[in-house]
Amino acid sequence: MELKDFIIAFAEQFDDTDVSEITPDCEFHELEEWSSLTSMGVIAMVKTQYGKTVTGKEIRECETVEDLFNLIKNK
């Protein structure tokens, strides 16, 4: 699991957000398009692509995309 590949998969959960906005230090909760629906998409993506389970609470506790990546990587 590589950070750059995770960023690409994470960015695919957004319809209108430009991929260039998604960086390791991006505070994804601040993105205009971020919502509970996007969070659910991330949960499904993590389960499907990485075979791991992450909760909404765990996502809320992450500040940056890299924080989320590290959470998933270390599960």
Coordinates of C-alpha atoms in Angstrom, one line a residue:
M1 CA 0.0 0.0 0.0
E2 CA 1.6 3.2 -1.2
L3 CA 0.5 6.7 -0.2
K4 CA 0.3 8.0 -3.9
D5 CA -2.0 5.1 -4.8
F6 CA -4.2 5.7 -1.7
I7 CA -4.5 9.4 -2.7
I8 CA -5.7 8.4 -6.2
A9 CA -8.3 6.0 -4.7
F10 CA -9.3 8.6 -2.1
A11 CA -9.7 11.3 -4.8
E12 CA -12.0 9.1 -6.8
Q13 CA -14.5 9.4 -4.0
F14 CA -15.1 13.1 -5.1
D15 CA -17.0 14.2 -8.1
D16 CA -16.1 17.9 -8.3
T17 CA -12.9 18.2 -6.3
D18 CA -9.8 18.5 -8.4
V19 CA -7.3 15.7 -7.8
S20 CA -4.5 18.3 -7.3
E21 CA -6.3 19.4 -4.1
I22 CA -5.8 16.0 -2.5
T23 CA -2.3 15.9 -1.1
P24 CA -0.8 14.1 1.9
D25 CA -1.2 17.1 4.1
C26 CA -4.7 18.0 2.8
E27 CA -7.2 18.5 5.7
F28 CA -9.9 16.6 3.9
H29 CA -12.7 17.6 6.3
E30 CA -12.2 21.1 5.0
L31 CA -12.8 20.2 1.4
E32 CA -16.1 21.8 0.2
E33 CA -17.3 18.5 -1.2
W34 CA -16.6 16.4 2.0
S35 CA -19.8 15.0 3.5
S36 CA -21.1 12.0 5.3
L37 CA -21.8 10.4 2.0
T38 CA -18.2 10.9 0.9
S39 CA -17.1 9.3 4.2
M40 CA -19.3 6.3 3.5
G41 CA -17.7 6.1 0.0
V42 CA -14.2 6.1 1.7
I43 CA -15.3 3.3 4.1
A44 CA -16.5 1.2 1.1
M45 CA -13.3 1.9 -0.9
V46 CA -11.1 0.9 2.0
K47 CA -13.1 -2.4 2.5
T48 CA -13.1 -3.2 -1.2
Q49 CA -9.5 -2.2 -2.2
Y50 CA -7.6 -2.9 1.0
G51 CA -9.8 -5.5 2.7
K52 CA -9.8 -3.5 5.9
T53 CA -12.6 -1.9 8.0
V54 CA -12.5 1.7 9.1
T55 CA -15.3 3.4 11.0
G56 CA -16.8 6.9 10.6
K57 CA -15.4 7.7 14.1
E58 CA -11.9 6.8 13.0
I59 CA -12.2 8.9 9.9
R60 CA -13.4 11.9 11.9
E61 CA -10.4 11.5 14.2
C62 CA -8.0 11.8 11.2
E63 CA -7.0 15.4 10.2
T64 CA -5.1 14.8 7.0
V65 CA -5.2 12.4 4.1
E66 CA -1.8 11.0 5.3
D67 CA -3.3 10.4 8.8
L68 CA -6.1 8.4 7.2
F69 CA -3.6 6.5 5.1
N70 CA -1.5 5.6 8.2
L71 CA -4.6 4.5 10.1
I72 CA -5.6 2.1 7.3
K73 CA -2.0 0.9 6.7
N74 CA -1.6 0.1 10.4
K75 CA -4.9 -1.9 10.8

